[in-house]
């Protein structure tokens, strides 16, 4: 099993098994996917750890999106060479996964079998969130309350918030630095939306079909912006089923 700070749970050396790289939402870390790794499956799940959190807490937090992707690709490219792989991203992670997939195609000639995105508007669409990183802490707390993924006891703990808010704000700033450059992915895209997610509704996420030259499919799941975590193994099993499907004819395969 290979070890790399970007992949704290390791990557198996069995190159016959497909890989599913997972990118988390703003304020998260690779640990939100920890229990996914232990599940028996024909797909190897690889949570990605960004600098400045989790096992990489001592490292500087990335400030610019392009710089993050550049460093990520240097770690990712050797692992996907000669292997089948998919990229999955939730919220901010969807933007990271999309940009990484496009650059792997363009700069390395490595094509993901499919890109799976959850809970984020398409890259060429305006951000519907009312919050921006230059707003104060009270506005950030209101944003976390609105999204519904942070337990109330955490939002009411001033000491804990003093630790968490700077990291979350930094992720928002990182996310805001993403620039769409009219890239079109040559691989299929599957979009997942939460029925209660106002910022990334099914109608909004259908626009992901406009940034791929291959197949597209979309599915809604019960829940708010954090339906991925709330649904637990039910969502994970669906994600693994999807990741194991052939990329060609994804729409027909996914809805069969």
Short mmCIF file of C-alpha atoms in Angstrom, two decimals:
data_model
loop_
_atom_site.label_atom_id
_atom_site.label_comp_id
_atom_site.label_asym_id
_atom_site.label_seq_id
_atom_site.Cartn_x
_atom_site.Cartn_y
_atom_site.Cartn_z
CA UNK A 1 0.00 0.00 0.00
CA UNK A 2 1.42 3.37 -1.03
CA UNK A 3 1.55 6.24 1.47
CA UNK A 4 1.32 9.93 0.70
CA UNK A 5 0.08 12.86 2.83
CA UNK A 6 -2.63 13.54 0.23
CA UNK A 7 -3.98 10.01 0.76
CA UNK A 8 -3.73 9.35 4.52
CA UNK A 9 -5.53 6.00 4.38
CA UNK A 10 -3.19 4.73 1.67
CA UNK A 11 -3.75 3.32 -1.81
CA UNK A 12 -3.61 -0.39 -2.50
CA UNK A 13 -1.03 -1.57 -4.99
CA UNK A 14 -3.47 -3.90 -6.78
CA UNK A 15 -3.73 -1.98 -10.04
CA UNK A 16 -6.57 -4.17 -11.31
CA UNK A 17 -8.99 -2.52 -8.85
CA UNK A 18 -10.63 0.80 -9.79
CA UNK A 19 -10.04 3.81 -7.53
CA UNK A 20 -12.60 6.32 -6.25
CA UNK A 21 -10.98 9.54 -5.01
CA UNK A 22 -13.20 11.52 -2.62
CA UNK A 23 -12.99 15.30 -2.04
CA UNK A 24 -14.77 16.86 0.94
CA UNK A 25 -16.84 20.00 1.49
CA UNK A 26 -15.53 23.31 2.90
CA UNK A 27 -14.50 22.94 6.53
CA UNK A 28 -14.20 19.17 6.29
CA UNK A 29 -11.31 16.73 6.09
CA UNK A 30 -10.61 13.23 4.83
CA UNK A 31 -11.94 11.79 8.11
CA UNK A 32 -15.55 12.29 6.98
CA UNK A 33 -14.90 9.42 4.56
CA UNK A 34 -12.98 7.26 7.06
CA UNK A 35 -15.65 4.58 7.47
CA UNK A 36 -16.04 4.32 3.69
CA UNK A 37 -12.52 2.95 3.38
CA UNK A 38 -13.24 -0.13 5.51
CA UNK A 39 -16.25 -1.24 3.45
CA UNK A 40 -15.73 -4.38 1.40
CA UNK A 41 -16.13 -3.47 -2.25
CA UNK A 42 -14.73 -4.03 -5.71
CA UNK A 43 -13.80 -0.33 -5.72
CA UNK A 44 -10.96 1.12 -3.61
CA UNK A 45 -12.08 4.35 -1.91
CA UNK A 46 -9.34 6.98 -1.50
CA UNK A 47 -10.22 9.99 0.69
CA UNK A 48 -8.10 13.01 -0.20
CA UNK A 49 -6.56 15.17 2.56
CA UNK A 50 -5.97 18.81 1.69
CA UNK A 51 -3.18 20.75 3.43
CA UNK A 52 -4.06 22.56 6.65
CA UNK A 53 -6.48 20.09 8.20
CA UNK A 54 -6.73 16.55 9.56
CA UNK A 55 -3.44 14.69 9.32
CA UNK A 56 -1.91 17.75 7.60
CA UNK A 57 -2.94 20.33 10.20
CA UNK A 58 0.63 21.63 10.59
CA UNK A 59 0.86 22.58 6.90
CA UNK A 60 -0.19 25.99 5.55
CA UNK A 61 -3.75 26.21 4.35
CA UNK A 62 -3.92 26.66 0.54
CA UNK A 63 -4.79 30.20 -0.49
CA UNK A 64 -5.35 29.89 -4.23
CA UNK A 65 -7.32 27.25 -6.10
CA UNK A 66 -4.87 26.93 -8.98
CA UNK A 67 -1.96 26.38 -6.59
CA UNK A 68 -3.92 23.69 -4.75
CA UNK A 69 -4.72 21.83 -7.99
CA UNK A 70 -1.12 22.06 -9.17
CA UNK A 71 0.13 20.38 -5.98
CA UNK A 72 -2.70 17.86 -6.02
CA UNK A 73 -1.97 16.77 -9.59
CA UNK A 74 1.66 16.07 -8.74
CA UNK A 75 0.44 13.54 -6.15
CA UNK A 76 -2.56 12.25 -8.11
CA UNK A 77 -1.08 11.62 -11.55
CA UNK A 78 1.36 8.84 -10.55
CA UNK A 79 -1.43 6.98 -8.74
CA UNK A 80 -3.93 7.00 -11.63
CA UNK A 81 -1.50 6.20 -14.43
CA UNK A 82 -2.53 2.89 -15.95
CA UNK A 83 -5.53 2.47 -13.63
CA UNK A 84 -9.26 2.93 -13.90
CA UNK A 85 -10.41 5.72 -11.59
CA UNK A 86 -13.33 7.98 -10.73
CA UNK A 87 -13.42 11.32 -8.91
CA UNK A 88 -16.14 12.23 -6.41
CA UNK A 89 -16.59 15.66 -4.87
CA UNK A 90 -19.13 17.11 -2.45
CA UNK A 91 -19.76 20.89 -2.45
CA UNK A 92 -16.33 22.58 -2.61
CA UNK A 93 -14.94 19.13 -3.36
CA UNK A 94 -16.97 19.01 -6.57
CA UNK A 95 -15.07 22.03 -7.92
CA UNK A 96 -11.75 20.43 -6.96
CA UNK A 97 -12.71 17.11 -8.56
CA UNK A 98 -13.88 18.80 -11.77
CA UNK A 99 -10.77 20.93 -12.21
CA UNK A 100 -8.48 18.01 -11.38
CA UNK A 101 -10.30 15.76 -13.87
CA UNK A 102 -10.03 18.36 -16.64
CA UNK A 103 -6.33 18.93 -16.05
CA UNK A 104 -5.56 15.21 -15.81
CA UNK A 105 -7.10 14.88 -19.27
CA UNK A 106 -5.47 17.93 -20.80
CA UNK A 107 -2.00 17.79 -19.26
CA UNK A 108 -1.43 14.09 -18.59
CA UNK A 109 -3.78 12.25 -20.95
CA UNK A 110 -5.44 10.43 -18.02
CA UNK A 111 -9.22 10.27 -18.34
CA UNK A 112 -11.44 9.57 -15.35
CA UNK A 113 -14.07 6.86 -15.94
CA UNK A 114 -16.63 9.32 -14.58
CA UNK A 115 -16.91 12.43 -12.44
CA UNK A 116 -19.50 12.32 -9.65
CA UNK A 117 -20.50 15.65 -8.11
CA UNK A 118 -22.83 16.34 -5.19
CA UNK A 119 -24.28 19.53 -3.75
CA UNK A 120 -22.63 22.20 -5.90
CA UNK A 121 -23.69 24.39 -8.81
CA UNK A 122 -21.97 23.77 -12.14
CA UNK A 123 -18.60 25.53 -12.57
CA UNK A 124 -19.84 28.05 -15.14
CA UNK A 125 -22.83 29.10 -13.04
CA UNK A 126 -22.86 31.95 -10.47
CA UNK A 127 -22.50 30.95 -6.82
CA UNK A 128 -25.99 31.16 -5.23
CA UNK A 129 -24.67 31.29 -1.65
CA UNK A 130 -25.42 34.58 0.17
CA UNK A 131 -22.16 34.32 2.13
CA UNK A 132 -18.74 35.57 1.02
CA UNK A 133 -15.46 35.15 2.88
CA UNK A 134 -15.10 38.87 3.59
CA UNK A 135 -18.19 38.83 5.86
CA UNK A 136 -17.86 38.66 9.65
CA UNK A 137 -18.07 35.62 11.93
CA UNK A 138 -21.75 36.18 12.70
CA UNK A 139 -22.54 35.94 8.99
CA UNK A 140 -20.49 32.76 8.71
CA UNK A 141 -22.35 31.18 11.63
CA UNK A 142 -25.65 32.10 9.97
CA UNK A 143 -24.43 30.44 6.79
CA UNK A 144 -23.57 27.25 8.68
CA UNK A 145 -27.00 27.31 10.30
CA UNK A 146 -28.63 27.78 6.90
CA UNK A 147 -26.81 24.81 5.39
CA UNK A 148 -27.82 22.63 8.33
CA UNK A 149 -24.74 20.45 8.62
CA UNK A 150 -23.26 21.74 11.88
CA UNK A 151 -24.74 20.54 15.21
CA UNK A 152 -26.25 23.37 17.32
CA UNK A 153 -24.00 22.56 20.29
CA UNK A 154 -20.96 23.33 18.13
CA UNK A 155 -22.44 26.60 16.88
CA UNK A 156 -23.11 27.62 20.49
CA UNK A 157 -19.59 26.78 21.70
CA UNK A 158 -17.56 30.00 21.41
CA UNK A 159 -14.24 28.34 22.20
CA UNK A 160 -14.73 25.69 19.54
CA UNK A 161 -15.91 28.27 17.01
CA UNK A 162 -12.73 30.29 17.52
CA UNK A 163 -10.84 27.23 16.33
CA UNK A 164 -13.19 26.17 13.50
CA UNK A 165 -14.31 29.42 11.88
CA UNK A 166 -10.89 30.52 10.55
CA UNK A 167 -10.43 27.19 8.77
CA UNK A 168 -13.96 27.24 7.33
CA UNK A 169 -13.53 30.85 6.21
CA UNK A 170 -10.23 29.95 4.58
CA UNK A 171 -11.96 27.18 2.64
CA UNK A 172 -14.62 29.62 1.46
CA UNK A 173 -11.87 31.99 0.31
CA UNK A 174 -10.14 29.11 -1.48
CA UNK A 175 -13.40 28.11 -3.13
CA UNK A 176 -14.04 31.69 -4.27
CA UNK A 177 -10.67 31.73 -6.05
CA UNK A 178 -11.81 28.98 -8.44
CA UNK A 179 -11.98 30.24 -12.04
CA UNK A 180 -13.85 28.39 -14.77
CA UNK A 181 -11.93 28.55 -18.05
CA UNK A 182 -14.52 27.00 -20.38
CA UNK A 183 -13.17 23.49 -19.83
CA UNK A 184 -15.24 20.60 -21.20
CA UNK A 185 -14.66 17.19 -19.65
CA UNK A 186 -14.33 14.26 -22.03
CA UNK A 187 -15.75 11.87 -19.42
CA UNK A 188 -19.34 11.34 -18.17
CA UNK A 189 -20.63 13.41 -15.27
CA UNK A 190 -23.21 12.27 -12.71
CA UNK A 191 -24.78 14.95 -10.52
CA UNK A 192 -26.42 14.30 -7.13
CA UNK A 193 -28.67 16.83 -5.44
CA UNK A 194 -30.45 17.00 -2.08
CA UNK A 195 -34.19 17.64 -2.22
CA UNK A 196 -33.82 20.32 0.46
CA UNK A 197 -30.64 21.93 -0.86
CA UNK A 198 -31.70 25.37 -2.10
CA UNK A 199 -28.27 26.28 -3.49
CA UNK A 200 -27.79 23.06 -5.46
CA UNK A 201 -31.28 21.94 -6.46
CA UNK A 202 -31.78 19.37 -9.20
CA UNK A 203 -32.73 22.17 -11.58
CA UNK A 204 -29.48 24.01 -10.83
CA UNK A 205 -27.31 20.91 -11.00
CA UNK A 206 -28.64 19.93 -14.43
CA UNK A 207 -26.26 22.57 -15.76
CA UNK A 208 -23.37 20.17 -15.11
CA UNK A 209 -24.48 18.56 -18.39
CA UNK A 210 -23.09 21.66 -20.14
CA UNK A 211 -19.48 21.03 -19.08
CA UNK A 212 -19.02 17.53 -20.50
CA UNK A 213 -18.75 16.15 -24.02
CA UNK A 214 -19.73 12.70 -22.77
CA UNK A 215 -22.80 11.31 -20.97
CA UNK A 216 -24.70 12.95 -18.15
CA UNK A 217 -27.11 11.72 -15.48
CA UNK A 218 -28.68 13.30 -12.42
CA UNK A 219 -30.40 11.92 -9.32
CA UNK A 220 -31.97 13.55 -6.27
CA UNK A 221 -31.68 12.25 -2.72
CA UNK A 222 -33.73 13.06 0.35
CA UNK A 223 -32.02 15.65 2.55
CA UNK A 224 -30.38 19.05 2.71
CA UNK A 225 -26.91 20.15 1.58
CA UNK A 226 -25.34 17.40 3.73
CA UNK A 227 -27.45 14.51 2.40
CA UNK A 228 -24.23 12.64 1.56
CA UNK A 229 -23.40 12.30 5.26
CA UNK A 230 -26.98 12.08 6.53
CA UNK A 231 -27.87 9.09 4.34
CA UNK A 232 -24.80 7.16 5.47
CA UNK A 233 -24.34 3.70 3.98
CA UNK A 234 -27.43 4.06 1.79
CA UNK A 235 -25.69 6.80 -0.17
CA UNK A 236 -22.31 5.09 -0.06
CA UNK A 237 -23.72 1.89 -1.55
CA UNK A 238 -25.29 3.89 -4.38
CA UNK A 239 -22.02 5.72 -4.95
CA UNK A 240 -20.09 2.44 -5.15
CA UNK A 241 -22.66 0.96 -7.51
CA UNK A 242 -22.27 3.97 -9.75
CA UNK A 243 -18.46 3.99 -9.57
CA UNK A 244 -18.38 0.34 -10.69
CA UNK A 245 -20.54 0.98 -13.79
CA UNK A 246 -19.02 1.34 -17.25
CA UNK A 247 -18.59 4.95 -18.30
CA UNK A 248 -20.13 4.46 -21.73
CA UNK A 249 -23.90 4.83 -21.80
CA UNK A 250 -23.90 6.09 -18.21
CA UNK A 251 -27.43 7.47 -18.39
CA UNK A 252 -28.96 4.18 -19.48
CA UNK A 253 -26.86 2.17 -17.02
CA UNK A 254 -27.55 4.46 -14.06
CA UNK A 255 -31.31 4.49 -14.43
CA UNK A 256 -31.76 0.82 -15.36
#
